[in-house]
Amino acid sequence: MATENSETFLSSIIEKSQLIQSGSPKIYRLNAVTKITEGLKTVTVGTKKVNRLNKTILLLGETGTGKSALINVLVNYAMGVKWGDEVWFNIVEEEMTSQSKSQTSDVIMYQIFGFEGKTLPFSLTLVDTPGYGDNRDDRNDDSIGERLLEWFTTDGGVHEVHAVGLVLKASDNRLSDRLGYVFNSVASLFAANMEKNMFALLTHSDGRPPDNALTALADAQIKYAKDEQGQPVHFVFNNCQSDQRTGRYTRNLKNAWEDSEDEMKRFMEVLNVTEAQTLWTTVEVINQRNQLKECIINIQDKLKFIELNKTQIDQENALYNKCEEKMKATKNYEEDVDEPYKDKEPIEGGRCGFLWLLYYRGATSCLLCEETCHRKCRMNSTSPDGPRCKMFDGRGHCTVCTNKCERKHHVKKKWIYVTKTRKVRKTYEDIKKKYMEGVKGMEEHFSTLQRMQQEMEKLLEQEHEGLEKSFQHITMLESIALNIDSIFTLKHLDFLIKRMQDEKFAEEVRKLKEMKQRMEAQAWFKYKNIIETSQLIQSGSPKIYRLNAVTKITEGLKKVTFGTKKVNRLNKTILLLGETGTGKSALIDLLVNYAMGVKWGDEVWFKVVEEETTRQSESQTSDVIMYQIFGFVGKNTSFLSDPRRYSRVHAVGLVLKASDNRLSDRLRYVFDSVASLFGANMEKNMFALLKHSDGGPPENALTALADAQI
């Protein structure tokens, strides 16, 4: 039963809250104050008291793991809510997607004030991240990085973190590729010293030891805190505190409540003695990521400009030669050439936010270099010596633009520099004047063409400088980040390895390739590209995906193609014969997965065959189908169907069940009929493929084939 003091205290809260569900417990929505400033959402309960201790917890996890429910548990524990009070308070408002999955739309900071002394000697700040990793690419990754950077650097934001909670279900026996991506991506934002402040928070517990989840974290090499005995620090919670207490399930719900309450007490005791980690290194990690990104974009812009300059040089050189030839024919000869130039392209931006003087969304650009140095800058732009931006170093020089210009030569506007080309009409006199007079102030023999070539060489030198700078950013990330191996880094590794082909970059390329190999060895990466384009048709272990194959039907001949054919690659064709229900479709999927290199430990399976089911619930393939599987040569084998219909066949597979002790008349008819289509020399290319084996010798099936004289 609730005590009189607790009833009085809770009554005062209930008066200000909204009842959203009657019953036992009654569920109320807390009267919280919500403020949104350009995607930075703050939800506050109570009033902050000066000089009161506050603890900050950052929660990371996949959509649906129970972060929102865990936040409600933390809030109710801080308020001192007990089982006997028969009430529950929600602070989290979830948005429901069309798939009816819980989803948090943006980074949200929950501030819980005014309950110090109930169960905790401190107030709580809880930072909830969105459904991180939803898109399995770096677009969401970059967005969260920017949001966290804003929280970590703005007034009223988060400047220190006491704990990072890795939230997953206690029943998970393997981290999904998606969840591994979540932890790896976010861990790459933090400094190496954050590891001792990271804890596993395991939800949906059944009360037993969470061996599966802990093994999954260990197998995925997730870095988080260990105790003095070297054991992983973890806490388990049941998510049923708000479930209605009815009949025979009440005792189980009470036990679950008490277990979660005990675990929360343990977590808070650890949190109470955990030292805060200031986020200056984390801010530096995110800044390094942003600078790396801008460096790469800057290099790509330069490459485009170099190619356009080269095209212009070639065109004008050819035009000059052509003009000389045609000069005798006409004095009015003219022709169009492509001329590269820098233009300004509008972007979204302007003053924004609740504190509009502090925020200005725009791009920071250098007027001297005509380059955009930071495409998504939100810092104050009212400084008298130029715009404020994270791309400037301590001396006020830009770390991105070619000449590393001072702040005063930069502007922050709602546009970015882009390289474009325009058609310019050149007459013979234009070309003659340009090439024969030379450049003012230079030697007469130093033609404009030579000057342009020198400018292009200078651009190439600038590209090398940019490559070196990008490599420095990656090595800096490696030295200070808890985990550098994220898709964000991988995307840039490929670009740098490709561009750093000069001998002077040999050591840098070696190190970059080592980083890439380390990343590619991770389970989440192995099938990333295939899974992104496939359809999940069954969860569990293994997860089953439908490959994104292209189907074409021409006069009853159905062709299903996965991948792209490469010229001059070896191709093998297998013709499968068998009665309906013998497992030909499953065998095709088996061949495809083997060709892809799928292993037991990958816990995935891919299907290429779409079976039609008859009213008798038998699998049935409707017509002759040719499956073409391209792009996996070098994995295990190359299983392909010859695109020239069946002009060449390398093997004919006679498919039957290993347990069959007699061939049905129908099956004998199938084999005899098809065998009659081939020549006598085809016998050596025909093989028995026996399905549904129990692991023993398939004597029955082999005897049946012999008796039928197949």
XYZ file of C-alpha atoms in Angstrom:
710
model
C 0.000 0.000 0.000
C 1.121 3.553 -0.650
C 2.136 5.650 2.357
C 0.307 8.847 3.268
C 3.289 11.002 2.288
C 3.659 9.317 -1.082
C -0.071 9.636 -1.740
C 0.048 13.364 -0.984
C 3.108 13.854 -3.160
C 1.702 11.861 -6.074
C -1.683 13.565 -5.750
C -0.040 16.922 -6.365
C 1.519 15.535 -9.549
C -1.680 13.817 -10.690
C -3.584 17.109 -10.408
C -1.302 18.586 -13.069
C -1.187 15.465 -15.273
C -3.518 14.039 -17.914
C -5.185 10.661 -17.361
C -4.641 8.600 -20.510
C -5.704 5.153 -19.249
C -7.848 4.009 -16.328
C -7.365 0.736 -14.493
C -4.606 -0.611 -12.311
C -2.271 1.112 -12.642
C -3.805 4.377 -13.796
C -1.551 5.889 -16.440
C -0.974 9.643 -16.594
C 0.820 11.922 -19.026
C 3.131 14.225 -17.067
C 2.641 17.945 -17.518
C 5.983 18.586 -19.202
C 7.153 21.732 -20.967
C 8.324 21.041 -24.518
C 10.536 23.374 -26.511
C 11.743 22.737 -30.044
C 14.577 24.738 -31.543
C 15.476 23.615 -35.058
C 15.109 19.932 -34.331
C 16.597 20.217 -30.835
C 13.729 19.122 -28.628
C 13.757 19.617 -24.860
C 11.097 18.106 -22.579
C 11.260 19.400 -19.000
C 9.424 18.300 -15.866
C 9.849 20.469 -12.777
C 12.139 23.432 -12.214
C 15.901 23.272 -12.132
C 17.472 24.322 -8.847
C 20.832 26.056 -8.852
C 23.825 24.095 -7.538
C 21.885 20.815 -7.433
C 23.712 17.732 -8.704
C 22.566 16.467 -12.104
C 23.409 13.229 -13.928
C 23.183 12.876 -17.714
C 22.466 9.583 -19.514
C 22.633 9.213 -23.306
C 20.551 6.291 -24.632
C 21.469 4.497 -27.854
C 19.548 1.687 -29.465
C 17.623 0.389 -32.418
C 14.015 1.393 -32.967
C 11.782 -0.951 -30.964
C 14.323 -2.012 -28.331
C 12.479 -0.136 -25.588
C 14.359 3.145 -25.116
C 11.139 5.102 -24.669
C 9.796 2.649 -22.072
C 13.148 2.743 -20.278
C 12.973 6.537 -20.061
C 9.550 6.235 -18.426
C 11.008 3.691 -15.971
C 13.843 6.082 -15.077
C 11.395 8.946 -14.535
C 9.034 6.899 -12.336
C 11.971 5.594 -10.298
C 13.251 9.151 -9.760
C 9.745 10.170 -8.628
C 9.671 7.322 -6.123
C 6.650 5.543 -7.647
C 6.025 2.163 -5.963
C 3.967 -0.893 -6.912
C 1.384 -0.118 -4.242
C 0.751 3.390 -5.596
C -1.066 1.817 -8.573
C -0.127 4.715 -10.852
C 2.304 5.131 -13.713
C 3.539 8.276 -15.421
C 4.568 8.661 -19.043
C 6.813 11.434 -20.267
C 7.597 10.036 -23.715
C 5.208 10.732 -26.560
C 5.828 8.230 -29.324
C 5.012 8.772 -32.965
C 3.475 5.801 -34.726
C 4.632 5.022 -38.222
C 2.459 3.390 -40.848
C 4.032 0.084 -39.832
C 2.848 0.645 -36.237
C 6.388 0.712 -34.926
C 7.511 3.089 -32.212
C 9.803 5.746 -33.507
C 11.406 8.836 -32.028
C 11.677 11.594 -34.607
C 14.748 13.481 -33.427
C 17.287 13.884 -30.645
C 15.292 14.646 -27.488
C 16.580 15.807 -24.113
C 14.390 14.979 -21.095
C 15.119 17.052 -17.981
C 13.691 15.642 -14.741
C 13.868 18.184 -11.906
C 12.277 18.520 -8.486
C 12.375 14.902 -7.291
C 15.788 14.959 -5.621
C 15.575 13.188 -2.297
C 12.763 10.798 -3.233
C 14.999 7.949 -4.351
C 17.925 9.818 -5.904
C 20.204 12.561 -4.568
C 20.409 14.098 -8.046
C 18.204 15.190 -10.928
C 18.303 13.448 -14.305
C 18.953 14.535 -17.873
C 18.130 11.821 -20.416
C 19.156 12.211 -24.063
C 17.230 9.958 -26.439
C 18.479 9.431 -29.988
C 16.171 8.622 -32.922
C 15.731 5.194 -34.485
C 19.421 5.238 -35.279
C 20.519 3.203 -38.291
C 17.018 3.083 -39.815
C 18.343 3.683 -43.336
C 21.563 1.679 -43.017
C 23.542 4.435 -44.647
C 25.430 7.508 -43.545
C 22.731 10.108 -44.224
C 21.025 9.529 -40.883
C 24.492 9.011 -39.376
C 25.571 12.526 -40.395
C 22.287 14.046 -39.226
C 22.591 12.606 -35.708
C 26.231 13.653 -35.539
C 25.238 17.228 -36.316
C 22.396 17.173 -33.784
C 24.657 15.798 -31.048
C 27.307 18.398 -31.882
C 24.717 21.126 -31.382
C 23.660 19.652 -28.036
C 27.290 19.436 -26.962
C 28.258 23.002 -27.926
C 25.230 25.251 -27.331
C 24.204 27.056 -24.164
C 21.651 24.978 -22.293
C 22.826 21.834 -24.055
C 24.762 18.815 -22.798
C 28.362 19.506 -21.812
C 29.123 16.314 -19.920
C 27.812 12.757 -19.881
C 27.849 10.377 -16.926
C 26.594 7.278 -18.740
C 25.917 6.024 -22.252
C 23.287 3.285 -22.262
C 23.504 0.616 -24.974
C 19.880 -0.520 -25.114
C 18.959 -3.932 -26.527
C 16.589 -6.755 -25.698
C 17.776 -9.265 -23.102
C 16.612 -12.103 -25.358
C 18.775 -11.098 -28.331
C 21.231 -13.909 -29.035
C 22.904 -12.027 -31.836
C 23.223 -8.374 -32.698
C 21.484 -7.730 -35.980
C 23.527 -6.054 -38.674
C 21.363 -3.009 -38.103
C 21.935 -2.903 -34.332
C 25.665 -3.495 -34.739
C 25.635 -0.570 -37.143
C 23.867 1.579 -34.538
C 26.457 0.984 -31.826
C 29.460 1.177 -34.152
C 28.267 4.392 -35.779
C 27.515 6.183 -32.527
C 30.620 4.848 -30.800
C 32.626 6.443 -33.613
C 31.392 9.834 -32.362
C 32.867 9.414 -28.899
C 36.340 9.668 -27.493
C 38.215 6.547 -26.432
C 37.894 7.460 -22.749
C 34.083 7.043 -22.929
C 34.291 3.235 -22.797
C 34.183 3.046 -18.979
C 31.002 5.149 -18.990
C 29.121 2.890 -21.408
C 26.747 0.281 -19.952
C 24.477 -2.411 -21.380
C 20.819 -1.737 -20.512
C 18.881 -4.895 -21.360
C 15.117 -4.583 -21.752
C 12.237 -7.101 -21.976
C 13.934 -9.318 -19.388
C 12.242 -12.527 -18.217
C 14.201 -12.436 -14.967
C 16.876 -14.915 -15.998
C 20.567 -14.108 -16.611
C 20.873 -12.335 -19.991
C 23.585 -14.677 -21.276
C 22.400 -14.406 -24.875
C 22.582 -10.611 -25.022
C 25.963 -10.459 -23.277
C 27.374 -13.068 -25.652
C 25.966 -11.129 -28.593
C 27.690 -7.940 -27.402
C 30.957 -9.817 -26.912
C 30.751 -11.471 -30.341
C 30.112 -8.089 -31.945
C 33.147 -6.657 -30.098
C 31.109 -3.807 -28.634
C 33.232 -1.768 -26.230
C 31.637 -0.941 -22.878
C 32.426 -0.890 -19.149
C 33.831 -3.883 -17.246
C 33.840 -4.387 -13.482
C 36.864 -5.203 -11.310
C 36.600 -8.882 -12.261
C 36.571 -7.998 -15.941
C 32.876 -8.827 -16.299
C 30.636 -6.605 -18.449
C 28.607 -4.079 -16.469
C 24.952 -4.550 -17.363
C 21.469 -3.992 -15.970
C 18.245 -5.801 -16.881
C 14.727 -4.388 -16.916
C 11.247 -5.653 -17.630
C 9.075 -3.378 -19.745
C 5.719 -4.338 -18.211
C 5.419 -1.809 -15.365
C 2.487 -0.114 -17.082
C 0.708 -3.384 -17.966
C -2.744 -3.772 -16.443
C -2.813 -5.987 -13.340
C -5.529 -8.527 -13.959
C -6.265 -11.840 -12.277
C -3.678 -14.573 -12.248
C -0.943 -12.455 -13.883
C -0.765 -9.900 -11.080
C 1.840 -11.831 -9.077
C 4.116 -12.186 -12.096
C 3.788 -8.487 -12.861
C 4.636 -7.601 -9.268
C 7.735 -9.811 -9.356
C 8.799 -8.196 -12.627
C 8.269 -4.732 -11.117
C 10.389 -5.552 -8.073
C 13.158 -7.103 -10.178
C 13.341 -4.019 -12.396
C 13.270 -1.763 -9.332
C 16.231 -3.653 -7.847
C 18.155 -3.358 -11.118
C 17.375 0.341 -11.381
C 18.685 0.808 -7.847
C 21.937 -0.934 -8.840
C 22.220 1.223 -11.957
C 21.670 4.429 -9.991
C 24.247 3.378 -7.373
C 26.817 2.928 -10.150
C 25.734 6.196 -11.758
C 26.126 8.005 -8.431
C 29.849 7.167 -8.246
C 30.582 7.430 -11.977
C 32.633 10.462 -12.911
C 31.306 12.627 -15.695
C 33.094 12.654 -19.008
C 33.430 16.122 -20.458
C 32.633 16.171 -24.132
C 35.414 18.341 -25.497
C 37.066 15.290 -27.069
C 33.721 14.120 -28.431
C 33.188 17.560 -29.937
C 36.653 17.300 -31.483
C 35.766 13.877 -32.933
C 32.635 15.290 -34.551
C 34.551 18.350 -35.763
C 37.195 16.083 -37.296
C 34.442 14.111 -39.039
C 32.904 17.312 -40.386
C 36.273 18.645 -41.546
C 37.054 15.320 -43.228
C 33.716 15.451 -45.016
C 34.272 19.034 -46.181
C 37.840 18.222 -47.286
C 36.592 15.343 -49.425
C 33.859 17.506 -50.977
C 36.429 20.239 -51.640
C 38.739 17.745 -53.364
C 35.868 16.425 -55.475
C 35.016 19.987 -56.538
C 38.652 20.578 -57.484
C 38.732 17.357 -59.500
C 35.688 18.493 -61.421
C 37.292 21.883 -62.028
C 40.543 20.202 -63.159
C 38.691 18.027 -65.654
C 36.777 21.015 -66.993
C 39.993 23.037 -67.329
C 41.630 20.166 -69.165
C 38.655 19.986 -71.504
C 38.871 23.730 -72.099
C 42.602 23.532 -72.852
C 42.085 20.675 -75.304
C 39.168 22.422 -76.994
C 40.932 25.760 -77.360
C 44.140 24.133 -78.560
C 42.205 22.170 -81.177
C 40.244 25.286 -82.111
C 43.403 27.320 -82.602
C 44.829 24.679 -84.936
C 41.526 24.489 -86.789
C 41.423 28.280 -87.117
C 44.849 28.342 -88.726
C 43.731 25.804 -91.316
C 40.537 27.664 -92.127
C 41.960 31.167 -92.004
C 42.573 31.178 -95.722
C 38.978 30.215 -96.413
C 37.329 32.840 -94.242
C 38.224 35.596 -91.839
C 34.926 35.156 -89.991
C 35.481 31.632 -88.672
C 34.075 31.072 -85.156
C 33.186 28.160 -82.854
C 31.804 27.460 -79.347
C 34.013 26.121 -76.531
C 33.201 25.001 -72.966
C 34.451 27.391 -70.294
C 34.363 26.397 -66.586
C 33.297 28.956 -64.017
C 32.130 29.200 -60.396
C 28.493 29.991 -59.708
C 26.399 30.444 -56.561
C 23.596 27.940 -55.953
C 20.840 28.780 -53.413
C 20.307 26.557 -50.358
C 17.842 26.585 -47.473
C 18.883 28.690 -44.508
C 18.524 31.924 -42.592
C 18.007 32.911 -38.994
C 16.305 30.219 -37.001
C 15.624 28.831 -33.583
C 14.114 30.040 -30.359
C 17.223 32.066 -29.641
C 17.359 33.486 -33.139
C 20.434 35.622 -32.489
C 22.489 32.505 -31.747
C 21.641 30.446 -34.809
C 22.007 31.059 -38.503
C 21.741 28.205 -40.940
C 23.876 28.755 -43.997
C 27.034 27.787 -45.839
C 30.435 29.235 -44.978
C 32.312 30.124 -48.177
C 35.652 31.703 -49.033
C 35.364 34.676 -51.398
C 39.041 34.550 -52.385
C 39.215 30.822 -53.205
C 35.608 30.742 -54.433
C 35.029 27.552 -52.444
C 32.382 26.474 -49.948
C 34.080 25.362 -46.736
C 31.109 24.201 -44.625
C 27.755 23.435 -46.201
C 25.672 23.094 -43.031
C 26.915 25.643 -40.525
C 24.652 26.771 -37.670
C 26.945 28.946 -35.580
C 26.507 32.655 -34.880
C 27.262 34.775 -37.946
C 27.339 38.238 -36.333
C 31.043 38.397 -35.424
C 32.687 41.634 -36.678
C 35.718 39.781 -38.075
C 33.691 37.306 -40.120
C 31.430 34.279 -39.677
C 31.805 31.820 -36.829
C 32.329 28.265 -38.039
C 33.812 24.990 -36.784
C 36.031 24.883 -39.875
C 38.269 27.683 -38.504
C 41.287 26.848 -36.363
C 42.473 28.674 -33.262
C 44.221 31.347 -35.355
C 41.045 32.116 -37.275
C 42.232 30.446 -40.483
C 40.057 28.077 -42.496
C 41.059 24.408 -42.426
C 39.262 23.584 -45.686
C 39.694 26.189 -48.429
C 42.709 25.993 -50.723
C 44.694 28.949 -49.370
C 43.604 28.469 -45.727
C 42.334 32.048 -45.765
C 41.502 34.159 -42.731
C 38.000 34.397 -41.319
C 37.518 37.917 -42.720
C 37.604 36.597 -46.288
C 34.669 34.269 -45.607
C 30.933 34.823 -45.585
C 27.982 32.787 -44.365
C 25.133 32.942 -46.838
C 22.215 30.954 -48.183
C 24.230 29.756 -51.186
C 27.161 27.493 -52.032
C 29.779 27.649 -54.759
C 29.305 25.130 -57.578
C 31.382 24.489 -60.685
C 29.543 24.856 -63.974
C 30.386 25.198 -67.651
C 29.081 27.617 -70.229
C 29.368 27.838 -73.978
C 31.532 30.744 -75.132
C 31.772 31.725 -78.798
C 35.369 32.183 -79.956
C 36.330 33.834 -83.250
C 39.617 33.391 -85.018
C 40.748 36.821 -83.882
C 39.914 35.945 -80.244
C 42.000 32.794 -80.379
C 44.872 34.448 -82.223
C 44.977 37.355 -79.782
C 44.758 35.091 -76.734
C 47.443 32.690 -77.786
C 49.876 34.940 -79.630
C 49.956 37.988 -77.365
C 50.475 35.982 -74.172
C 49.724 37.164 -70.686
C 50.410 40.745 -69.690
C 53.569 41.055 -67.611
C 54.991 37.686 -68.740
C 57.524 36.743 -71.357
C 56.171 37.000 -74.907
C 56.707 33.301 -75.592
C 54.740 32.333 -72.449
C 51.363 31.681 -74.054
C 47.991 31.534 -72.347
C 47.831 27.816 -73.069
C 51.010 27.297 -71.085
C 49.613 29.435 -68.268
C 46.436 27.360 -68.176
C 48.491 24.179 -68.026
C 50.467 25.604 -65.119
C 47.232 26.488 -63.351
C 46.048 22.926 -63.813
C 49.295 21.625 -62.305
C 48.717 23.954 -59.370
C 45.225 22.533 -58.958
C 46.718 19.030 -58.908
C 49.117 20.135 -56.165
C 46.149 21.493 -54.232
C 44.412 18.142 -54.648
C 47.437 16.404 -53.100
C 47.379 18.863 -50.209
C 43.690 18.102 -49.697
C 44.359 14.362 -49.759
C 47.080 14.753 -47.129
C 44.738 16.850 -44.982
C 41.970 14.248 -45.295
C 44.375 11.498 -44.268
C 45.377 13.555 -41.229
C 41.714 13.843 -40.218
C 41.261 10.063 -40.457
C 44.401 9.346 -38.423
C 43.298 11.910 -35.845
C 39.917 10.167 -35.606
C 41.701 6.851 -35.150
C 43.706 8.217 -32.226
C 40.869 9.910 -30.311
C 37.657 8.098 -31.302
C 36.303 5.087 -29.440
C 35.436 3.448 -32.739
C 36.461 4.765 -36.147
C 35.036 1.839 -38.118
C 31.708 3.213 -39.314
C 30.096 3.561 -42.735
C 30.904 7.279 -42.526
C 34.622 6.440 -42.622
C 34.297 3.611 -45.147
C 32.653 5.884 -47.711
C 35.687 8.169 -47.688
C 38.301 5.395 -47.530
C 37.402 4.153 -51.009
C 37.688 7.658 -52.434
C 41.060 8.369 -50.792
C 42.560 5.000 -51.767
C 41.535 5.590 -55.374
C 42.953 9.126 -55.528
C 46.189 8.571 -53.555
C 47.949 6.598 -56.282
C 51.087 8.725 -56.284
C 54.160 6.893 -54.927
C 54.583 9.441 -52.153
C 51.277 8.233 -50.680
C 52.322 4.552 -50.543
C 52.403 4.370 -46.737
C 49.131 6.260 -46.377
C 47.402 3.941 -48.855
C 48.715 0.888 -46.988
C 47.204 2.142 -43.731
C 43.905 3.071 -45.375
C 43.645 -0.387 -46.928
C 44.246 -1.966 -43.514
C 41.380 0.111 -42.091
C 39.126 -0.964 -44.936
C 40.001 -4.652 -44.535
C 39.243 -4.436 -40.827
C 35.851 -2.917 -41.554
C 34.969 -5.356 -44.327
C 35.630 -8.265 -41.973
C 32.747 -7.163 -39.756
C 29.516 -9.123 -40.107
C 27.271 -6.091 -40.696
C 29.324 -5.099 -43.729
C 29.491 -8.437 -45.528
C 26.002 -8.365 -47.059
C 25.261 -4.652 -46.594
C 24.749 -3.836 -50.274
C 22.624 -6.922 -50.947
C 20.417 -6.532 -47.863
C 19.794 -2.859 -48.650
C 18.145 -3.816 -51.949
C 16.431 -6.997 -50.711
C 13.091 -7.544 -48.986
C 13.005 -9.024 -45.485
C 10.383 -11.782 -45.617
C 11.079 -13.509 -42.305
C 12.780 -12.380 -39.102
C 14.591 -14.701 -36.752
C 17.741 -16.731 -37.142
C 18.434 -16.841 -39.990
C 16.792 -13.749 -41.368
C 15.370 -14.553 -44.791
C 15.517 -12.006 -47.603
C 14.010 -11.951 -51.081
C 16.707 -10.933 -53.558
C 15.901 -7.959 -55.743
C 15.935 -9.878 -59.029
C 14.743 -8.671 -62.431
C 12.079 -10.884 -64.033
C 11.263 -10.951 -67.742
C 8.746 -13.227 -69.488
C 8.870 -13.802 -73.234
C 6.441 -16.316 -74.758
C 6.383 -18.537 -71.700
C 10.148 -18.387 -71.173
C 10.681 -16.718 -67.821
C 14.090 -15.266 -67.004
C 15.027 -14.177 -63.472
C 18.305 -12.230 -63.238
C 20.224 -11.097 -60.184
C 23.331 -8.986 -60.655
C 24.960 -7.741 -63.842
C 26.716 -9.949 -66.357
C 30.395 -9.219 -66.961
C 31.886 -9.845 -70.370
C 34.304 -12.767 -70.773
C 33.466 -14.260 -67.367
C 33.120 -18.052 -67.193
C 29.525 -19.227 -67.165
C 28.118 -22.621 -66.115
C 24.591 -23.817 -66.870
C 22.695 -26.422 -64.845
C 19.380 -27.895 -66.005
C 17.276 -29.222 -63.123
C 14.733 -32.012 -63.669
C 12.411 -33.365 -61.037
C 8.875 -33.987 -59.937
C 6.883 -31.277 -58.188
C 7.657 -31.317 -54.467
C 11.121 -32.858 -54.703
C 12.778 -29.586 -53.714
C 14.098 -28.080 -56.940
C 13.226 -24.557 -55.816
C 14.995 -25.012 -52.483
C 17.980 -26.464 -54.330
C 18.187 -23.387 -56.561
C 18.191 -21.150 -53.478
C 20.909 -23.368 -51.993
C 23.051 -22.996 -55.121
C 22.563 -19.224 -55.088
C 23.528 -18.862 -51.407
C 26.579 -21.065 -51.935
C 27.643 -18.917 -54.878
C 27.239 -15.820 -52.683
C 29.460 -17.322 -49.989
C 26.792 -17.399 -47.268
C 28.012 -19.186 -44.125
C 26.230 -20.647 -41.084
C 27.528 -17.899 -38.811
C 26.130 -15.164 -41.065
C 22.595 -16.082 -39.934
C 21.042 -14.881 -43.181
C 19.454 -16.681 -46.125
C 18.533 -15.336 -49.527
C 15.749 -16.514 -51.807
C 15.573 -16.000 -55.539
C 12.741 -18.465 -56.262
C 9.161 -17.300 -55.843
C 6.968 -20.355 -55.464
C 3.301 -20.499 -56.335
C 1.119 -22.578 -54.030
C -1.737 -24.645 -55.413
C -4.940 -25.427 -53.601
C -3.402 -28.740 -52.580
C -0.669 -26.781 -50.787
C 2.014 -28.183 -53.069
C 4.804 -25.998 -54.361
C 4.597 -25.607 -58.097
C 6.674 -23.762 -60.652
C 4.468 -22.449 -63.423
C 6.785 -22.605 -66.429
C 10.333 -23.084 -67.656
C 12.413 -20.568 -65.712
C 16.018 -19.544 -66.268
C 17.841 -18.080 -63.258
C 20.920 -15.989 -64.017
C 23.135 -15.251 -61.023
C 25.911 -12.771 -61.759
C 28.468 -10.911 -59.688
C 29.697 -13.552 -57.230
C 32.623 -15.053 -59.127
C 35.376 -15.696 -56.615
C 33.090 -16.236 -53.610
C 32.625 -20.001 -53.856
C 31.697 -20.746 -57.441
C 29.959 -19.241 -60.418
C 26.485 -20.720 -60.695
C 24.903 -19.178 -63.734
C 22.380 -20.004 -66.411
C 23.468 -19.543 -69.991
C 21.648 -16.501 -71.426
C 21.632 -18.085 -74.888
C 18.692 -20.163 -73.735
C 19.877 -23.774 -73.529
C 22.388 -23.963 -76.374
C 25.033 -25.098 -73.873
C 24.427 -27.175 -70.749
C 27.201 -28.190 -68.364
C 25.126 -30.374 -66.055
C 21.684 -31.948 -65.841
C 20.539 -32.494 -62.276
C 18.114 -35.371 -61.635
C 16.371 -34.161 -58.484
C 14.561 -36.594 -56.186
C 14.171 -37.221 -52.472
C 16.923 -39.223 -50.784
C 14.267 -41.334 -49.063
C 12.508 -42.451 -52.277
C 12.754 -46.240 -52.654
C 10.906 -46.291 -55.950
C 10.520 -43.849 -58.803
C 6.914 -43.009 -59.520
C 5.678 -43.541 -63.057
C 5.383 -39.792 -63.352
C 9.003 -39.215 -62.322
C 10.293 -41.929 -64.677
C 8.335 -40.291 -67.469
C 9.954 -36.922 -66.682
C 13.490 -38.308 -66.769
C 12.937 -40.463 -69.857
C 11.238 -37.657 -71.776
C 13.938 -35.096 -71.115
C 16.769 -37.604 -71.609
C 15.413 -38.294 -75.088
C 16.074 -34.660 -75.987
C 19.827 -35.010 -75.464
C 22.461 -36.968 -77.327
C 24.066 -40.144 -76.010
C 27.176 -38.255 -74.880
C 25.067 -36.280 -72.414
C 25.074 -39.153 -69.926
C 28.384 -38.092 -68.389
C 26.911 -34.661 -67.628
C 23.879 -36.020 -65.751
C 24.013 -36.223 -61.954
C 21.666 -37.352 -59.194
C 20.879 -34.509 -56.762
C 19.205 -36.047 -53.727
C 17.177 -33.783 -51.463
C 15.737 -34.135 -47.936
C 18.683 -36.221 -46.792
C 18.854 -37.470 -43.197
C 22.645 -37.654 -43.365
C 22.816 -41.394 -44.022
C 23.796 -43.118 -47.295
C 21.009 -42.580 -49.868
C 20.800 -46.275 -50.756
C 17.041 -46.206 -51.404
C 17.218 -43.434 -53.987
C 20.262 -44.889 -55.745
C 18.593 -48.308 -55.922
C 15.427 -46.715 -57.281
C 17.415 -44.975 -60.038
C 19.178 -48.241 -60.899
C 15.916 -50.217 -60.990
C 14.391 -47.615 -63.293
C 17.465 -47.858 -65.538
C 17.981 -44.092 -65.390
